[in-house]
Amino acid sequence: MSESPKKILIIEDEAPISNIIKFNLKKEGYEVDTAFDGGEGLKKALGGDVDLILLDIMLPVMDGFEVCKQVREKSNVPILMLTAKEEEVDKVLGLELGADDYITKPFGMRELIARIKANIRRVSGMAEECDENIMEFGSLRVDMNRFEITKNGEALDLTLREFELLKYLAERDGKVFSREQLLEEVWGYEYYGDIRTVDVTVRRLREKLEDDPGDPKYIVTKRGVGYYFNVG
Ligand code: CA
């Protein structure tokens, strides 16, 4: 692979943590940019060709949740949130705001790098594997090649993870998957999340796809089992 190096933006106010992450990522061949408060982070996140964002929650000027929310309004770049162990609730909030993944502090560098690789690989892997692949379901049109989904001709703004979950279910002709299976298949077996992650992502997807998210027609709950995509 002779690709240009991937660029990671670290938004973290604690310089010692930021520095050690930066040192280790550069050693792995990544290009690294840093921001030490939320305002600067948001500016850099939206200003350049960033391949992945590491985002701390407690930040001066603007907290990580607000940064995540504002980045998501404009970009689908993978966001990996850095959460402290006692911030269990915050993980779910982060995912609701569109973060792709989170890692709990204190974390080891090998784990962090594995997560970064998995999230970046997911982006490039999807681009390669979906060649000219377009699926249509009623008013929905899913363009696998360009990560685009439209409803009645209007583009919907999905995060990468939402897109990936939709793609996974839609390609499997109405087969029902448990939350555990989806976590393993869509998030990856190395993912340490819990099944609420799946529920949150499904809810977000429904809010974007469905005419009535409370009575979904596309992503349907099979009670006591899991979810499936209604191919119509
Ligand atoms: Ca902090």
PDB file of C-alpha atoms and ligand atoms in Angstrom:
ATOM      1  CA  MET A   1       0.000   0.000   0.000  1.00  0.00           C
ATOM      2  CA  SER A   2       1.516   3.264  -1.076  1.00  0.00           C
ATOM      3  CA  GLU A   3      -1.212   5.501   0.239  1.00  0.00           C
ATOM      4  CA  SER A   4      -0.469   8.898   1.670  1.00  0.00           C
ATOM      5  CA  PRO A   5      -0.299   8.838   5.473  1.00  0.00           C
ATOM      6  CA  LYS A   6      -3.592   9.121   7.312  1.00  0.00           C
ATOM      7  CA  LYS A   7      -4.086  12.243   9.360  1.00  0.00           C
ATOM      8  CA  ILE A   8      -5.337  12.046  12.926  1.00  0.00           C
ATOM      9  CA  LEU A   9      -6.566  15.072  14.856  1.00  0.00           C
ATOM     10  CA  ILE A  10      -6.151  14.822  18.638  1.00  0.00           C
ATOM     11  CA  ILE A  11      -8.472  17.121  20.586  1.00  0.00           C
ATOM     12  CA  GLU A  12      -7.304  16.785  24.176  1.00  0.00           C
ATOM     13  CA  ASP A  13      -6.478  19.544  26.648  1.00  0.00           C
ATOM     14  CA  GLU A  14      -4.061  17.588  28.802  1.00  0.00           C
ATOM     15  CA  ALA A  15      -0.715  18.123  27.116  1.00  0.00           C
ATOM     16  CA  PRO A  16       1.025  15.046  28.579  1.00  0.00           C
ATOM     17  CA  ILE A  17      -1.735  12.765  27.257  1.00  0.00           C
ATOM     18  CA  SER A  18      -1.850  14.517  23.915  1.00  0.00           C
ATOM     19  CA  ASN A  19       1.922  14.313  23.598  1.00  0.00           C
ATOM     20  CA  ILE A  20       2.193  10.626  24.313  1.00  0.00           C
ATOM     21  CA  ILE A  21      -0.600   9.811  21.870  1.00  0.00           C
ATOM     22  CA  LYS A  22       1.023  12.012  19.245  1.00  0.00           C
ATOM     23  CA  PHE A  23       4.414  10.378  19.778  1.00  0.00           C
ATOM     24  CA  ASN A  24       2.966   6.885  19.395  1.00  0.00           C
ATOM     25  CA  LEU A  25       0.850   7.700  16.356  1.00  0.00           C
ATOM     26  CA  LYS A  26       3.772   9.312  14.559  1.00  0.00           C
ATOM     27  CA  LYS A  27       5.808   6.217  15.285  1.00  0.00           C
ATOM     28  CA  GLU A  28       3.051   4.237  13.549  1.00  0.00           C
ATOM     29  CA  GLY A  29       3.355   6.443  10.476  1.00  0.00           C
ATOM     30  CA  TYR A  30       0.358   8.700  11.002  1.00  0.00           C
ATOM     31  CA  GLU A  31       0.316  12.394  10.408  1.00  0.00           C
ATOM     32  CA  VAL A  32      -0.856  14.143  13.578  1.00  0.00           C
ATOM     33  CA  ASP A  33      -2.428  17.482  14.360  1.00  0.00           C
ATOM     34  CA  THR A  34      -3.411  18.603  17.841  1.00  0.00           C
ATOM     35  CA  ALA A  35      -5.902  20.986  19.410  1.00  0.00           C
ATOM     36  CA  PHE A  36      -6.063  21.798  23.113  1.00  0.00           C
ATOM     37  CA  ASP A  37      -9.555  23.161  23.454  1.00  0.00           C
ATOM     38  CA  GLY A  38     -12.900  22.467  21.856  1.00  0.00           C
ATOM     39  CA  GLY A  39     -13.063  25.633  19.786  1.00  0.00           C
ATOM     40  CA  GLU A  40      -9.684  25.089  18.196  1.00  0.00           C
ATOM     41  CA  GLY A  41     -10.556  21.412  17.745  1.00  0.00           C
ATOM     42  CA  LEU A  42     -13.771  22.150  15.901  1.00  0.00           C
ATOM     43  CA  LYS A  43     -11.998  24.596  13.619  1.00  0.00           C
ATOM     44  CA  LYS A  44      -9.313  22.086  12.723  1.00  0.00           C
ATOM     45  CA  ALA A  45     -11.812  19.245  12.380  1.00  0.00           C
ATOM     46  CA  LEU A  46     -13.779  21.163   9.790  1.00  0.00           C
ATOM     47  CA  GLY A  47     -10.851  22.926   8.217  1.00  0.00           C
ATOM     48  CA  GLY A  48      -8.815  20.176   6.664  1.00  0.00           C
ATOM     49  CA  ASP A  49      -8.460  16.688   5.382  1.00  0.00           C
ATOM     50  CA  VAL A  50      -8.664  14.806   8.665  1.00  0.00           C
ATOM     51  CA  ASP A  51      -9.073  11.000   8.480  1.00  0.00           C
ATOM     52  CA  LEU A  52     -10.022  10.411  12.117  1.00  0.00           C
ATOM     53  CA  ILE A  53     -10.616  12.497  15.240  1.00  0.00           C
ATOM     54  CA  LEU A  54      -9.684  11.508  18.780  1.00  0.00           C
ATOM     55  CA  LEU A  55     -11.965  13.567  20.962  1.00  0.00           C
ATOM     56  CA  ASP A  56     -11.734  14.095  24.705  1.00  0.00           C
ATOM     57  CA  ILE A  57     -14.960  15.006  26.530  1.00  0.00           C
ATOM     58  CA  MET A  58     -13.906  17.476  29.216  1.00  0.00           C
ATOM     59  CA  LEU A  59     -12.385  20.345  27.252  1.00  0.00           C
ATOM     60  CA  PRO A  60     -12.107  24.096  27.722  1.00  0.00           C
ATOM     61  CA  VAL A  61     -14.170  26.509  25.576  1.00  0.00           C
ATOM     62  CA  MET A  62     -16.460  23.780  24.185  1.00  0.00           C
ATOM     63  CA  ASP A  63     -16.843  20.241  25.476  1.00  0.00           C
ATOM     64  CA  GLY A  64     -16.380  17.107  23.404  1.00  0.00           C
ATOM     65  CA  PHE A  65     -20.095  16.474  23.018  1.00  0.00           C
ATOM     66  CA  GLU A  66     -20.644  19.884  21.472  1.00  0.00           C
ATOM     67  CA  VAL A  67     -17.635  19.435  19.199  1.00  0.00           C
ATOM     68  CA  CYS A  68     -18.966  16.025  18.127  1.00  0.00           C
ATOM     69  CA  LYS A  69     -22.396  17.419  17.420  1.00  0.00           C
ATOM     70  CA  GLN A  70     -21.085  20.325  15.375  1.00  0.00           C
ATOM     71  CA  VAL A  71     -18.623  18.209  13.401  1.00  0.00           C
ATOM     72  CA  ARG A  72     -21.432  15.797  12.562  1.00  0.00           C
ATOM     73  CA  GLU A  73     -23.514  18.573  11.080  1.00  0.00           C
ATOM     74  CA  LYS A  74     -20.877  18.962   8.388  1.00  0.00           C
ATOM     75  CA  SER A  75     -18.762  15.825   8.204  1.00  0.00           C
ATOM     76  CA  ASN A  76     -18.831  12.039   8.488  1.00  0.00           C
ATOM     77  CA  VAL A  77     -15.201  11.694   9.550  1.00  0.00           C
ATOM     78  CA  PRO A  78     -14.775   8.857  12.097  1.00  0.00           C
ATOM     79  CA  ILE A  79     -14.820  10.175  15.673  1.00  0.00           C
ATOM     80  CA  LEU A  80     -13.354   8.120  18.500  1.00  0.00           C
ATOM     81  CA  MET A  81     -14.252   9.565  21.888  1.00  0.00           C
ATOM     82  CA  LEU A  82     -11.952   9.332  24.875  1.00  0.00           C
ATOM     83  CA  THR A  83     -14.044   8.739  27.971  1.00  0.00           C
ATOM     84  CA  ALA A  84     -13.154   8.272  31.621  1.00  0.00           C
ATOM     85  CA  LYS A  85     -14.201   5.078  33.348  1.00  0.00           C
ATOM     86  CA  GLU A  86     -16.882   6.717  35.477  1.00  0.00           C
ATOM     87  CA  GLU A  87     -18.529   8.326  32.455  1.00  0.00           C
ATOM     88  CA  GLU A  88     -20.646   5.301  31.513  1.00  0.00           C
ATOM     89  CA  VAL A  89     -23.631   7.451  30.607  1.00  0.00           C
ATOM     90  CA  ASP A  90     -21.456   9.668  28.480  1.00  0.00           C
ATOM     91  CA  LYS A  91     -20.610   6.848  26.110  1.00  0.00           C
ATOM     92  CA  VAL A  92     -24.202   6.559  25.079  1.00  0.00           C
ATOM     93  CA  LEU A  93     -24.565  10.310  24.786  1.00  0.00           C
ATOM     94  CA  GLY A  94     -21.463  10.427  22.601  1.00  0.00           C
ATOM     95  CA  LEU A  95     -22.876   7.765  20.307  1.00  0.00           C
ATOM     96  CA  GLU A  96     -26.190   9.566  20.125  1.00  0.00           C
ATOM     97  CA  LEU A  97     -24.368  12.651  18.960  1.00  0.00           C
ATOM     98  CA  GLY A  98     -22.742  10.653  16.207  1.00  0.00           C
ATOM     99  CA  ALA A  99     -19.411   9.407  17.570  1.00  0.00           C
ATOM    100  CA  ASP A 100     -18.346   6.143  15.912  1.00  0.00           C
ATOM    101  CA  ASP A 101     -16.544   4.575  18.798  1.00  0.00           C
ATOM    102  CA  TYR A 102     -15.139   5.304  22.215  1.00  0.00           C
ATOM    103  CA  ILE A 103     -12.220   4.165  24.284  1.00  0.00           C
ATOM    104  CA  THR A 104     -12.094   4.301  28.050  1.00  0.00           C
ATOM    105  CA  LYS A 105      -9.253   6.036  29.889  1.00  0.00           C
ATOM    106  CA  PRO A 106      -6.792   4.875  30.926  1.00  0.00           C
ATOM    107  CA  PHE A 107      -6.104   2.964  27.735  1.00  0.00           C
ATOM    108  CA  GLY A 108      -3.012   1.294  26.376  1.00  0.00           C
ATOM    109  CA  MET A 109      -1.417   2.614  23.213  1.00  0.00           C
ATOM    110  CA  ARG A 110      -1.755  -0.721  21.461  1.00  0.00           C
ATOM    111  CA  GLU A 111      -5.461  -0.767  22.089  1.00  0.00           C
ATOM    112  CA  LEU A 112      -5.826   2.822  20.905  1.00  0.00           C
ATOM    113  CA  ILE A 113      -3.884   2.153  17.716  1.00  0.00           C
ATOM    114  CA  ALA A 114      -5.916  -1.013  17.049  1.00  0.00           C
ATOM    115  CA  ARG A 115      -9.111   1.022  17.349  1.00  0.00           C
ATOM    116  CA  ILE A 116      -7.818   3.761  15.085  1.00  0.00           C
ATOM    117  CA  LYS A 117      -6.799   1.214  12.471  1.00  0.00           C
ATOM    118  CA  ALA A 118     -10.140  -0.564  12.685  1.00  0.00           C
ATOM    119  CA  ASN A 119     -12.076   2.671  12.218  1.00  0.00           C
ATOM    120  CA  ILE A 120      -9.955   3.882   9.313  1.00  0.00           C
ATOM    121  CA  ARG A 121      -9.899   0.443   7.679  1.00  0.00           C
ATOM    122  CA  ARG A 122     -13.663   0.427   7.848  1.00  0.00           C
ATOM    123  CA  VAL A 123     -13.790   3.576   5.705  1.00  0.00           C
ATOM    124  CA  SER A 124     -11.355   2.424   3.031  1.00  0.00           C
ATOM    125  CA  GLY A 125     -12.580  -1.170   3.149  1.00  0.00           C
ATOM    126  CA  MET A 126     -16.089  -0.097   2.370  1.00  0.00           C
ATOM    127  CA  ALA A 127     -14.964   1.995  -0.558  1.00  0.00           C
ATOM    128  CA  GLU A 128     -13.149  -0.945  -2.106  1.00  0.00           C
ATOM    129  CA  GLU A 129     -15.690  -3.620  -1.484  1.00  0.00           C
ATOM    130  CA  CYS A 130     -18.719  -1.747  -2.839  1.00  0.00           C
ATOM    131  CA  ASP A 131     -18.103  -1.304  -6.501  1.00  0.00           C
ATOM    132  CA  GLU A 132     -20.997   0.291  -8.343  1.00  0.00           C
ATOM    133  CA  ASN A 133     -23.425  -1.197  -5.914  1.00  0.00           C
ATOM    134  CA  ILE A 134     -26.773   0.489  -5.683  1.00  0.00           C
ATOM    135  CA  MET A 135     -29.739  -0.902  -3.789  1.00  0.00           C
ATOM    136  CA  GLU A 136     -33.260   0.430  -3.847  1.00  0.00           C
ATOM    137  CA  PHE A 137     -36.031  -0.164  -1.347  1.00  0.00           C
ATOM    138  CA  GLY A 138     -39.212   1.778  -1.935  1.00  0.00           C
ATOM    139  CA  SER A 139     -38.298   5.439  -1.614  1.00  0.00           C
ATOM    140  CA  LEU A 140     -34.799   4.622  -0.328  1.00  0.00           C
ATOM    141  CA  ARG A 141     -31.798   4.443  -2.589  1.00  0.00           C
ATOM    142  CA  VAL A 142     -28.488   3.270  -1.128  1.00  0.00           C
ATOM    143  CA  ASP A 143     -25.351   3.933  -3.128  1.00  0.00           C
ATOM    144  CA  MET A 144     -22.668   1.702  -1.601  1.00  0.00           C
ATOM    145  CA  ASN A 145     -19.966   3.117  -3.778  1.00  0.00           C
ATOM    146  CA  ARG A 146     -20.383   6.711  -2.698  1.00  0.00           C
ATOM    147  CA  PHE A 147     -21.773   6.102   0.816  1.00  0.00           C
ATOM    148  CA  GLU A 148     -24.849   7.979  -0.190  1.00  0.00           C
ATOM    149  CA  ILE A 149     -28.385   7.336   0.746  1.00  0.00           C
ATOM    150  CA  THR A 150     -31.333   9.239  -0.563  1.00  0.00           C
ATOM    151  CA  LYS A 151     -34.981   9.171   0.334  1.00  0.00           C
ATOM    152  CA  ASN A 152     -37.376  10.429  -2.324  1.00  0.00           C
ATOM    153  CA  GLY A 153     -34.327  11.877  -4.028  1.00  0.00           C
ATOM    154  CA  GLU A 154     -33.179  13.798  -0.989  1.00  0.00           C
ATOM    155  CA  ALA A 155     -29.786  13.007   0.526  1.00  0.00           C
ATOM    156  CA  LEU A 156     -29.769  11.710   4.096  1.00  0.00           C
ATOM    157  CA  ASP A 157     -26.831  12.463   6.308  1.00  0.00           C
ATOM    158  CA  LEU A 158     -25.698   9.226   7.921  1.00  0.00           C
ATOM    159  CA  THR A 159     -22.597   8.660   9.980  1.00  0.00           C
ATOM    160  CA  LEU A 160     -20.302   5.958   8.733  1.00  0.00           C
ATOM    161  CA  ARG A 161     -21.449   3.581  11.448  1.00  0.00           C
ATOM    162  CA  GLU A 162     -25.097   4.185  10.691  1.00  0.00           C
ATOM    163  CA  PHE A 163     -24.420   3.592   7.028  1.00  0.00           C
ATOM    164  CA  GLU A 164     -22.530   0.429   7.793  1.00  0.00           C
ATOM    165  CA  LEU A 165     -25.281  -0.982   9.994  1.00  0.00           C
ATOM    166  CA  LEU A 166     -27.876  -0.174   7.352  1.00  0.00           C
ATOM    167  CA  LYS A 167     -25.745  -1.781   4.668  1.00  0.00           C
ATOM    168  CA  TYR A 168     -25.171  -4.889   6.752  1.00  0.00           C
ATOM    169  CA  LEU A 169     -28.881  -5.426   7.393  1.00  0.00           C
ATOM    170  CA  ALA A 170     -30.052  -4.391   3.930  1.00  0.00           C
ATOM    171  CA  GLU A 171     -27.709  -6.818   2.201  1.00  0.00           C
ATOM    172  CA  ARG A 172     -29.059  -9.742   4.178  1.00  0.00           C
ATOM    173  CA  ASP A 173     -32.590  -9.958   2.872  1.00  0.00           C
ATOM    174  CA  GLY A 174     -34.609  -9.635   6.011  1.00  0.00           C
ATOM    175  CA  LYS A 175     -32.603 -12.036   8.148  1.00  0.00           C
ATOM    176  CA  VAL A 176     -32.942 -11.236  11.865  1.00  0.00           C
ATOM    177  CA  PHE A 177     -29.797 -10.466  13.849  1.00  0.00           C
ATOM    178  CA  SER A 178     -29.411 -10.231  17.603  1.00  0.00           C
ATOM    179  CA  ARG A 179     -27.810  -7.136  19.114  1.00  0.00           C
ATOM    180  CA  GLU A 180     -24.790  -9.238  20.063  1.00  0.00           C
ATOM    181  CA  GLN A 181     -24.400 -10.471  16.497  1.00  0.00           C
ATOM    182  CA  LEU A 182     -24.637  -6.945  15.126  1.00  0.00           C
ATOM    183  CA  LEU A 183     -22.121  -5.670  17.635  1.00  0.00           C
ATOM    184  CA  GLU A 184     -19.734  -8.401  16.563  1.00  0.00           C
ATOM    185  CA  GLU A 185     -20.336  -8.104  12.823  1.00  0.00           C
ATOM    186  CA  VAL A 186     -20.717  -4.375  12.345  1.00  0.00           C
ATOM    187  CA  TRP A 187     -18.584  -2.979  15.139  1.00  0.00           C
ATOM    188  CA  GLY A 188     -15.988  -5.736  15.054  1.00  0.00           C
ATOM    189  CA  TYR A 189     -15.173  -8.425  17.578  1.00  0.00           C
ATOM    190  CA  GLU A 190     -12.508  -6.222  19.099  1.00  0.00           C
ATOM    191  CA  TYR A 191     -15.162  -3.735  20.049  1.00  0.00           C
ATOM    192  CA  TYR A 192     -15.683  -3.471  23.805  1.00  0.00           C
ATOM    193  CA  GLY A 193     -19.005  -1.731  23.708  1.00  0.00           C
ATOM    194  CA  ASP A 194     -22.293  -2.988  24.993  1.00  0.00           C
ATOM    195  CA  ILE A 195     -25.500  -3.795  23.177  1.00  0.00           C
ATOM    196  CA  ARG A 196     -27.047  -0.407  23.959  1.00  0.00           C
ATOM    197  CA  THR A 197     -24.661   0.882  21.317  1.00  0.00           C
ATOM    198  CA  VAL A 198     -26.673  -1.075  18.751  1.00  0.00           C
ATOM    199  CA  ASP A 199     -29.992   0.254  20.048  1.00  0.00           C
ATOM    200  CA  VAL A 200     -28.775   3.832  19.966  1.00  0.00           C
ATOM    201  CA  THR A 201     -27.521   3.490  16.411  1.00  0.00           C
ATOM    202  CA  VAL A 202     -30.767   1.853  15.290  1.00  0.00           C
ATOM    203  CA  ARG A 203     -32.737   4.676  16.871  1.00  0.00           C
ATOM    204  CA  ARG A 204     -30.657   7.293  15.119  1.00  0.00           C
ATOM    205  CA  LEU A 205     -31.012   5.487  11.811  1.00  0.00           C
ATOM    206  CA  ARG A 206     -34.757   5.273  12.184  1.00  0.00           C
ATOM    207  CA  GLU A 207     -35.005   8.978  12.926  1.00  0.00           C
ATOM    208  CA  LYS A 208     -33.315   9.617   9.603  1.00  0.00           C
ATOM    209  CA  LEU A 209     -34.883   6.906   7.425  1.00  0.00           C
ATOM    210  CA  GLU A 210     -38.373   6.328   8.613  1.00  0.00           C
ATOM    211  CA  ASP A 211     -41.500   8.359   7.982  1.00  0.00           C
ATOM    212  CA  ASP A 212     -42.574   7.460  11.505  1.00  0.00           C
ATOM    213  CA  PRO A 213     -39.595   6.389  13.649  1.00  0.00           C
ATOM    214  CA  GLY A 214     -42.059   5.058  16.235  1.00  0.00           C
ATOM    215  CA  ASP A 215     -43.536   2.675  13.663  1.00  0.00           C
ATOM    216  CA  PRO A 216     -40.536   1.728  11.535  1.00  0.00           C
ATOM    217  CA  LYS A 217     -40.981   0.202   8.088  1.00  0.00           C
ATOM    218  CA  TYR A 218     -37.357  -0.407   7.181  1.00  0.00           C
ATOM    219  CA  ILE A 219     -35.444  -1.360  10.293  1.00  0.00           C
ATOM    220  CA  VAL A 220     -37.812  -3.522  12.236  1.00  0.00           C
ATOM    221  CA  THR A 221     -37.554  -4.934  15.746  1.00  0.00           C
ATOM    222  CA  LYS A 222     -38.161  -8.649  16.115  1.00  0.00           C
ATOM    223  CA  ARG A 223     -39.208  -8.668  19.704  1.00  0.00           C
ATOM    224  CA  GLY A 224     -36.945 -10.662  21.993  1.00  0.00           C
ATOM    225  CA  VAL A 225     -34.591 -11.446  19.102  1.00  0.00           C
ATOM    226  CA  GLY A 226     -33.145  -8.388  17.459  1.00  0.00           C
ATOM    227  CA  TYR A 227     -33.424  -6.360  14.257  1.00  0.00           C
ATOM    228  CA  TYR A 228     -33.942  -6.973  10.562  1.00  0.00           C
ATOM    229  CA  PHE A 229     -34.270  -4.940   7.411  1.00  0.00           C
ATOM    230  CA  ASN A 230     -37.651  -5.143   5.752  1.00  0.00           C
ATOM    231  CA  VAL A 231     -36.824  -5.483   2.058  1.00  0.00           C
ATOM    232  CA  GLY A 232     -40.498  -4.918   1.174  1.00  0.00           C
TER     233      GLY A 232
HETATM  234 CA    CA B   1      -9.804  16.773  29.298  1.00  0.00          CA
END
